[in-house]
Amino acid sequence: MRTGRVKRLFLYAAVLILLLGVALVLFERRGPVFDSNFPPHRTCVTDFLARRLVAEKPVPAGPHGTEWESTTLIYVLGGNQESLTARFRKAASLYHEGLARRILILERPGITEYSPELGRNLTNDEWAVRELERLKVRKKDVEAVSVRPSLFGTWSEARDVIGFAGRNGCKRLILVSSTHHTKRVLGTFSRFTRNASPELYVYGAEDSAGPGVLLKEYIKLVLYDIVP
């Protein structure tokens, strides 16, 4: 049964990729087809693809008191610096709205740009904290979470971040990622919750995603459906 399911998923993925590729070639060769409701660097075809990857789940409206803040965490999913910059802006906005007192980031080994103040290169985590501090997030409210590596990055984050949340009395987890990543994020993290705890909310941060990035995301959606 499982072998047949896997074969069907790969078949569907191959057909989807072929159709999307043909559509993109046909539309892009005719020149940009702009939609006035979206940024001009994105075509109608790109937006069509992107919309079907979105699954945002905002926090319900209403007053959120001290208990809510103290038992809610914001987690910013990992990515490159460009995508993280957009995600940090969204996370900081939610933080300043009073939805959570703490922001979690993915612990990333390695170094990044040179800091004249420190006389050395920043670590990736130092860079992340600095960017959030620039957005008026207090340093003590930012924590890097270690995630065990695996072939599927978002799956690893879901497994270990949900575990971290449970150990720290978290009742609600607000996830922040790129908008086109939200459908996979919500589906993956939901697989690790027990009895709907912690409650999950998802926000997307707008960043540039061309047709190639979106096609890869469709492929990943299919692959993640196979992961046990």
mmCIF file of C-alpha atoms in Angstrom:
data_model
loop_
_atom_site.group_PDB
_atom_site.id
_atom_site.type_symbol
_atom_site.label_atom_id
_atom_site.label_comp_id
_atom_site.label_asym_id
_atom_site.label_seq_id
_atom_site.Cartn_x
_atom_site.Cartn_y
_atom_site.Cartn_z
ATOM 1 C CA MET A 1 0.000 0.000 0.000
ATOM 2 C CA ARG A 2 2.714 2.461 0.952
ATOM 3 C CA THR A 3 4.753 1.673 -2.179
ATOM 4 C CA GLY A 4 1.736 2.390 -4.349
ATOM 5 C CA ARG A 5 1.115 5.674 -2.528
ATOM 6 C CA VAL A 6 4.696 6.782 -3.019
ATOM 7 C CA LYS A 7 4.567 5.971 -6.728
ATOM 8 C CA ARG A 8 1.363 7.968 -7.127
ATOM 9 C CA LEU A 9 2.846 10.945 -5.316
ATOM 10 C CA PHE A 10 5.911 10.969 -7.540
ATOM 11 C CA LEU A 11 3.720 10.637 -10.622
ATOM 12 C CA TYR A 12 1.555 13.559 -9.530
ATOM 13 C CA ALA A 13 4.662 15.596 -8.770
ATOM 14 C CA ALA A 14 6.164 14.897 -12.196
ATOM 15 C CA VAL A 15 2.963 15.864 -13.984
ATOM 16 C CA LEU A 16 2.588 19.007 -11.877
ATOM 17 C CA ILE A 17 6.157 20.112 -12.526
ATOM 18 C CA LEU A 18 5.776 19.516 -16.265
ATOM 19 C CA LEU A 19 2.545 21.501 -16.473
ATOM 20 C CA LEU A 20 3.883 24.348 -14.378
ATOM 21 C CA GLY A 21 7.075 24.495 -16.398
ATOM 22 C CA VAL A 22 5.183 24.678 -19.684
ATOM 23 C CA ALA A 23 2.860 27.353 -18.307
ATOM 24 C CA LEU A 24 5.750 29.455 -17.070
ATOM 25 C CA VAL A 25 7.590 29.263 -20.389
ATOM 26 C CA LEU A 26 4.499 30.197 -22.380
ATOM 27 C CA PHE A 27 3.571 33.120 -20.173
ATOM 28 C CA GLU A 28 7.046 34.498 -19.573
ATOM 29 C CA ARG A 29 7.881 34.492 -23.299
ATOM 30 C CA ARG A 30 4.935 36.768 -23.898
ATOM 31 C CA GLY A 31 6.476 39.312 -21.523
ATOM 32 C CA PRO A 32 5.537 40.300 -17.986
ATOM 33 C CA VAL A 33 1.837 40.174 -17.277
ATOM 34 C CA PHE A 34 1.371 42.429 -14.291
ATOM 35 C CA ASP A 35 -1.363 42.359 -11.733
ATOM 36 C CA SER A 36 -1.959 45.817 -10.249
ATOM 37 C CA ASN A 37 -2.769 44.307 -6.851
ATOM 38 C CA PHE A 38 0.725 42.888 -6.406
ATOM 39 C CA PRO A 39 4.291 44.225 -6.516
ATOM 40 C CA PRO A 40 5.390 44.883 -10.123
ATOM 41 C CA HIS A 41 8.329 42.463 -9.971
ATOM 42 C CA ARG A 42 5.896 39.539 -9.849
ATOM 43 C CA THR A 43 3.899 38.243 -12.789
ATOM 44 C CA CYS A 44 0.371 36.897 -12.721
ATOM 45 C CA VAL A 45 1.728 33.373 -13.224
ATOM 46 C CA THR A 46 4.088 33.697 -10.265
ATOM 47 C CA ASP A 47 1.289 35.019 -8.079
ATOM 48 C CA PHE A 48 -0.991 32.188 -9.209
ATOM 49 C CA LEU A 49 1.612 29.678 -8.051
ATOM 50 C CA ALA A 50 2.392 31.535 -4.835
ATOM 51 C CA ARG A 51 -1.229 31.834 -3.674
ATOM 52 C CA ARG A 52 -1.595 28.059 -3.589
ATOM 53 C CA LEU A 53 1.325 27.725 -1.227
ATOM 54 C CA VAL A 54 -0.135 30.045 1.400
ATOM 55 C CA ALA A 55 -1.790 28.807 4.595
ATOM 56 C CA GLU A 56 -1.619 31.617 7.127
ATOM 57 C CA LYS A 57 -3.399 31.200 10.458
ATOM 58 C CA PRO A 58 -3.457 34.468 12.425
ATOM 59 C CA VAL A 59 -4.068 34.813 16.135
ATOM 60 C CA PRO A 60 -7.752 35.540 16.888
ATOM 61 C CA ALA A 61 -8.568 39.171 17.537
ATOM 62 C CA GLY A 62 -9.158 40.278 21.095
ATOM 63 C CA PRO A 63 -7.323 41.445 24.186
ATOM 64 C CA HIS A 64 -4.316 39.295 25.074
ATOM 65 C CA GLY A 65 -3.211 39.671 28.660
ATOM 66 C CA THR A 66 -0.176 38.751 30.712
ATOM 67 C CA GLU A 67 -1.002 35.036 30.824
ATOM 68 C CA TRP A 68 -1.219 34.898 27.029
ATOM 69 C CA GLU A 69 2.120 36.662 26.564
ATOM 70 C CA SER A 70 3.938 34.500 29.100
ATOM 71 C CA THR A 71 2.733 31.206 27.602
ATOM 72 C CA THR A 72 3.166 32.095 23.925
ATOM 73 C CA LEU A 73 6.340 31.851 21.856
ATOM 74 C CA ILE A 74 7.191 33.244 18.430
ATOM 75 C CA TYR A 75 9.450 31.048 16.312
ATOM 76 C CA VAL A 76 11.167 32.346 13.170
ATOM 77 C CA LEU A 77 11.982 29.509 10.806
ATOM 78 C CA GLY A 78 15.486 29.300 9.377
ATOM 79 C CA GLY A 79 16.498 30.688 6.009
ATOM 80 C CA ASN A 80 19.032 32.870 4.237
ATOM 81 C CA GLN A 81 19.738 36.430 5.347
ATOM 82 C CA GLU A 82 17.389 37.996 2.807
ATOM 83 C CA SER A 83 14.424 35.887 3.855
ATOM 84 C CA LEU A 84 15.305 36.178 7.544
ATOM 85 C CA THR A 85 15.345 39.968 7.346
ATOM 86 C CA ALA A 86 11.724 39.944 6.175
ATOM 87 C CA ARG A 87 10.740 37.321 8.745
ATOM 88 C CA PHE A 88 12.365 39.256 11.578
ATOM 89 C CA ARG A 89 10.326 42.334 10.664
ATOM 90 C CA LYS A 90 7.132 40.305 10.897
ATOM 91 C CA ALA A 91 8.187 38.624 14.155
ATOM 92 C CA ALA A 92 9.134 41.965 15.724
ATOM 93 C CA SER A 93 5.771 43.403 14.722
ATOM 94 C CA LEU A 94 3.951 40.533 16.461
ATOM 95 C CA TYR A 95 6.218 40.924 19.495
ATOM 96 C CA HIS A 96 5.399 44.626 19.775
ATOM 97 C CA GLU A 97 1.683 43.846 19.462
ATOM 98 C CA GLY A 98 2.047 41.974 22.743
ATOM 99 C CA LEU A 99 1.355 38.510 21.349
ATOM 100 C CA ALA A 100 4.473 37.001 22.950
ATOM 101 C CA ARG A 101 7.365 38.011 25.188
ATOM 102 C CA ARG A 102 9.974 35.786 23.573
ATOM 103 C CA ILE A 103 11.200 35.199 20.043
ATOM 104 C CA LEU A 104 12.927 31.945 19.163
ATOM 105 C CA ILE A 105 15.343 31.692 16.251
ATOM 106 C CA LEU A 106 17.056 28.709 14.670
ATOM 107 C CA GLU A 107 20.572 28.241 16.002
ATOM 108 C CA ARG A 108 22.897 28.381 12.998
ATOM 109 C CA PRO A 109 26.612 27.583 13.249
ATOM 110 C CA GLY A 110 29.084 29.615 11.225
ATOM 111 C CA ILE A 111 29.960 33.259 10.684
ATOM 112 C CA THR A 112 28.673 36.067 8.519
ATOM 113 C CA GLU A 113 29.620 39.700 7.842
ATOM 114 C CA TYR A 114 32.491 41.565 9.480
ATOM 115 C CA SER A 115 31.729 43.800 12.466
ATOM 116 C CA PRO A 116 34.051 46.831 12.855
ATOM 117 C CA GLU A 117 32.799 47.261 16.425
ATOM 118 C CA LEU A 118 33.840 43.734 17.422
ATOM 119 C CA GLY A 119 36.870 43.537 15.148
ATOM 120 C CA ARG A 120 35.737 40.162 13.821
ATOM 121 C CA ASN A 121 33.010 38.476 11.850
ATOM 122 C CA LEU A 122 29.645 38.073 13.529
ATOM 123 C CA THR A 123 28.369 34.577 14.148
ATOM 124 C CA ASN A 124 25.080 33.823 12.421
ATOM 125 C CA ASP A 125 23.286 33.943 15.757
ATOM 126 C CA GLU A 126 24.875 37.282 16.673
ATOM 127 C CA TRP A 127 23.769 38.698 13.341
ATOM 128 C CA ALA A 128 20.198 37.502 13.955
ATOM 129 C CA VAL A 129 20.077 39.009 17.445
ATOM 130 C CA ARG A 130 21.510 42.290 16.126
ATOM 131 C CA GLU A 131 18.840 42.493 13.425
ATOM 132 C CA LEU A 132 16.088 41.933 15.981
ATOM 133 C CA GLU A 133 17.604 44.500 18.337
ATOM 134 C CA ARG A 134 17.476 47.016 15.489
ATOM 135 C CA LEU A 135 13.744 46.303 15.398
ATOM 136 C CA LYS A 136 13.490 47.196 19.107
ATOM 137 C CA VAL A 137 13.338 43.626 20.364
ATOM 138 C CA ARG A 138 15.188 43.220 23.658
ATOM 139 C CA LYS A 139 18.214 40.950 23.473
ATOM 140 C CA LYS A 140 17.115 38.996 26.543
ATOM 141 C CA ASP A 141 13.861 38.124 24.765
ATOM 142 C CA VAL A 142 15.637 36.345 21.889
ATOM 143 C CA GLU A 143 16.763 32.725 22.189
ATOM 144 C CA ALA A 144 18.434 30.445 19.641
ATOM 145 C CA VAL A 145 17.073 26.894 19.544
ATOM 146 C CA SER A 146 19.287 23.983 18.553
ATOM 147 C CA VAL A 147 17.757 21.613 16.013
ATOM 148 C CA ARG A 148 19.112 18.164 15.171
ATOM 149 C CA PRO A 149 19.962 18.115 11.458
ATOM 150 C CA SER A 150 18.199 15.862 8.979
ATOM 151 C CA LEU A 151 17.469 15.710 5.261
ATOM 152 C CA PHE A 152 14.212 17.601 5.782
ATOM 153 C CA GLY A 153 14.950 20.943 7.449
ATOM 154 C CA THR A 154 11.418 22.107 8.207
ATOM 155 C CA TRP A 155 10.552 18.648 9.544
ATOM 156 C CA SER A 156 13.565 18.825 11.895
ATOM 157 C CA GLU A 157 12.555 22.280 13.076
ATOM 158 C CA ALA A 158 9.001 21.133 13.738
ATOM 159 C CA ARG A 159 10.123 18.088 15.714
ATOM 160 C CA ASP A 160 12.591 19.909 17.956
ATOM 161 C CA VAL A 161 10.841 23.262 18.332
ATOM 162 C CA ILE A 162 7.574 21.586 19.341
ATOM 163 C CA GLY A 163 9.589 19.612 21.900
ATOM 164 C CA PHE A 164 11.230 22.805 23.186
ATOM 165 C CA ALA A 165 7.832 24.487 23.449
ATOM 166 C CA GLY A 166 6.424 21.604 25.466
ATOM 167 C CA ARG A 167 9.333 21.618 27.903
ATOM 168 C CA ASN A 168 8.914 25.359 28.458
ATOM 169 C CA GLY A 169 5.196 25.411 29.217
ATOM 170 C CA CYS A 170 4.247 26.945 25.886
ATOM 171 C CA LYS A 171 0.519 26.844 25.130
ATOM 172 C CA ARG A 172 0.657 28.735 21.827
ATOM 173 C CA LEU A 173 3.353 28.789 19.172
ATOM 174 C CA ILE A 174 3.378 31.528 16.532
ATOM 175 C CA LEU A 175 5.353 30.480 13.457
ATOM 176 C CA VAL A 176 6.849 33.051 11.092
ATOM 177 C CA SER A 177 8.206 32.120 7.685
ATOM 178 C CA SER A 178 8.103 33.280 4.074
ATOM 179 C CA THR A 179 4.556 33.514 2.769
ATOM 180 C CA HIS A 180 5.092 30.819 0.123
ATOM 181 C CA HIS A 181 6.409 28.486 2.848
ATOM 182 C CA THR A 182 3.423 28.753 5.206
ATOM 183 C CA LYS A 183 1.410 25.822 3.836
ATOM 184 C CA ARG A 184 4.266 23.382 4.371
ATOM 185 C CA VAL A 185 5.080 24.919 7.755
ATOM 186 C CA LEU A 186 1.543 24.550 9.104
ATOM 187 C CA GLY A 187 1.183 21.000 7.794
ATOM 188 C CA THR A 188 4.550 19.858 9.124
ATOM 189 C CA PHE A 189 4.293 21.404 12.592
ATOM 190 C CA SER A 190 0.728 20.112 12.983
ATOM 191 C CA ARG A 191 2.037 16.557 12.697
ATOM 192 C CA PHE A 192 4.020 16.988 15.908
ATOM 193 C CA THR A 193 1.333 18.502 18.121
ATOM 194 C CA ARG A 194 -0.477 16.296 20.613
ATOM 195 C CA ASN A 195 -4.129 16.996 21.410
ATOM 196 C CA ALA A 196 -3.780 20.338 19.584
ATOM 197 C CA SER A 197 -1.107 21.471 22.047
ATOM 198 C CA PRO A 198 0.523 23.846 21.619
ATOM 199 C CA GLU A 199 -1.936 25.818 19.531
ATOM 200 C CA LEU A 200 -0.318 26.791 16.245
ATOM 201 C CA TYR A 201 -0.571 30.117 14.431
ATOM 202 C CA VAL A 202 1.239 30.962 11.210
ATOM 203 C CA TYR A 203 2.231 34.290 9.666
ATOM 204 C CA GLY A 204 3.915 34.867 6.340
ATOM 205 C CA ALA A 205 6.575 37.460 5.600
ATOM 206 C CA GLU A 206 6.690 38.760 2.055
ATOM 207 C CA ASP A 207 10.013 38.198 0.320
ATOM 208 C CA SER A 208 11.052 37.768 -3.296
ATOM 209 C CA ALA A 209 10.320 34.300 -4.676
ATOM 210 C CA GLY A 210 10.666 33.629 -8.383
ATOM 211 C CA PRO A 211 9.146 30.746 -10.367
ATOM 212 C CA GLY A 212 12.097 28.462 -9.596
ATOM 213 C CA VAL A 213 11.696 28.886 -5.837
ATOM 214 C CA LEU A 214 7.959 28.279 -6.055
ATOM 215 C CA LEU A 215 8.383 25.138 -8.161
ATOM 216 C CA LYS A 216 10.845 23.775 -5.586
ATOM 217 C CA GLU A 217 8.287 24.470 -2.869
ATOM 218 C CA TYR A 218 5.662 22.419 -4.725
ATOM 219 C CA ILE A 219 8.143 19.545 -4.959
ATOM 220 C CA LYS A 220 8.887 19.791 -1.237
ATOM 221 C CA LEU A 221 5.179 19.676 -0.427
ATOM 222 C CA VAL A 222 4.955 16.332 -2.204
ATOM 223 C CA LEU A 223 8.103 14.986 -0.547
ATOM 224 C CA TYR A 224 6.936 16.045 2.914
ATOM 225 C CA ASP A 225 3.755 14.060 2.398
ATOM 226 C CA ILE A 226 5.932 10.955 2.173
ATOM 227 C CA VAL A 227 7.905 11.609 5.362
ATOM 228 C CA PRO A 228 6.518 9.333 8.121
#
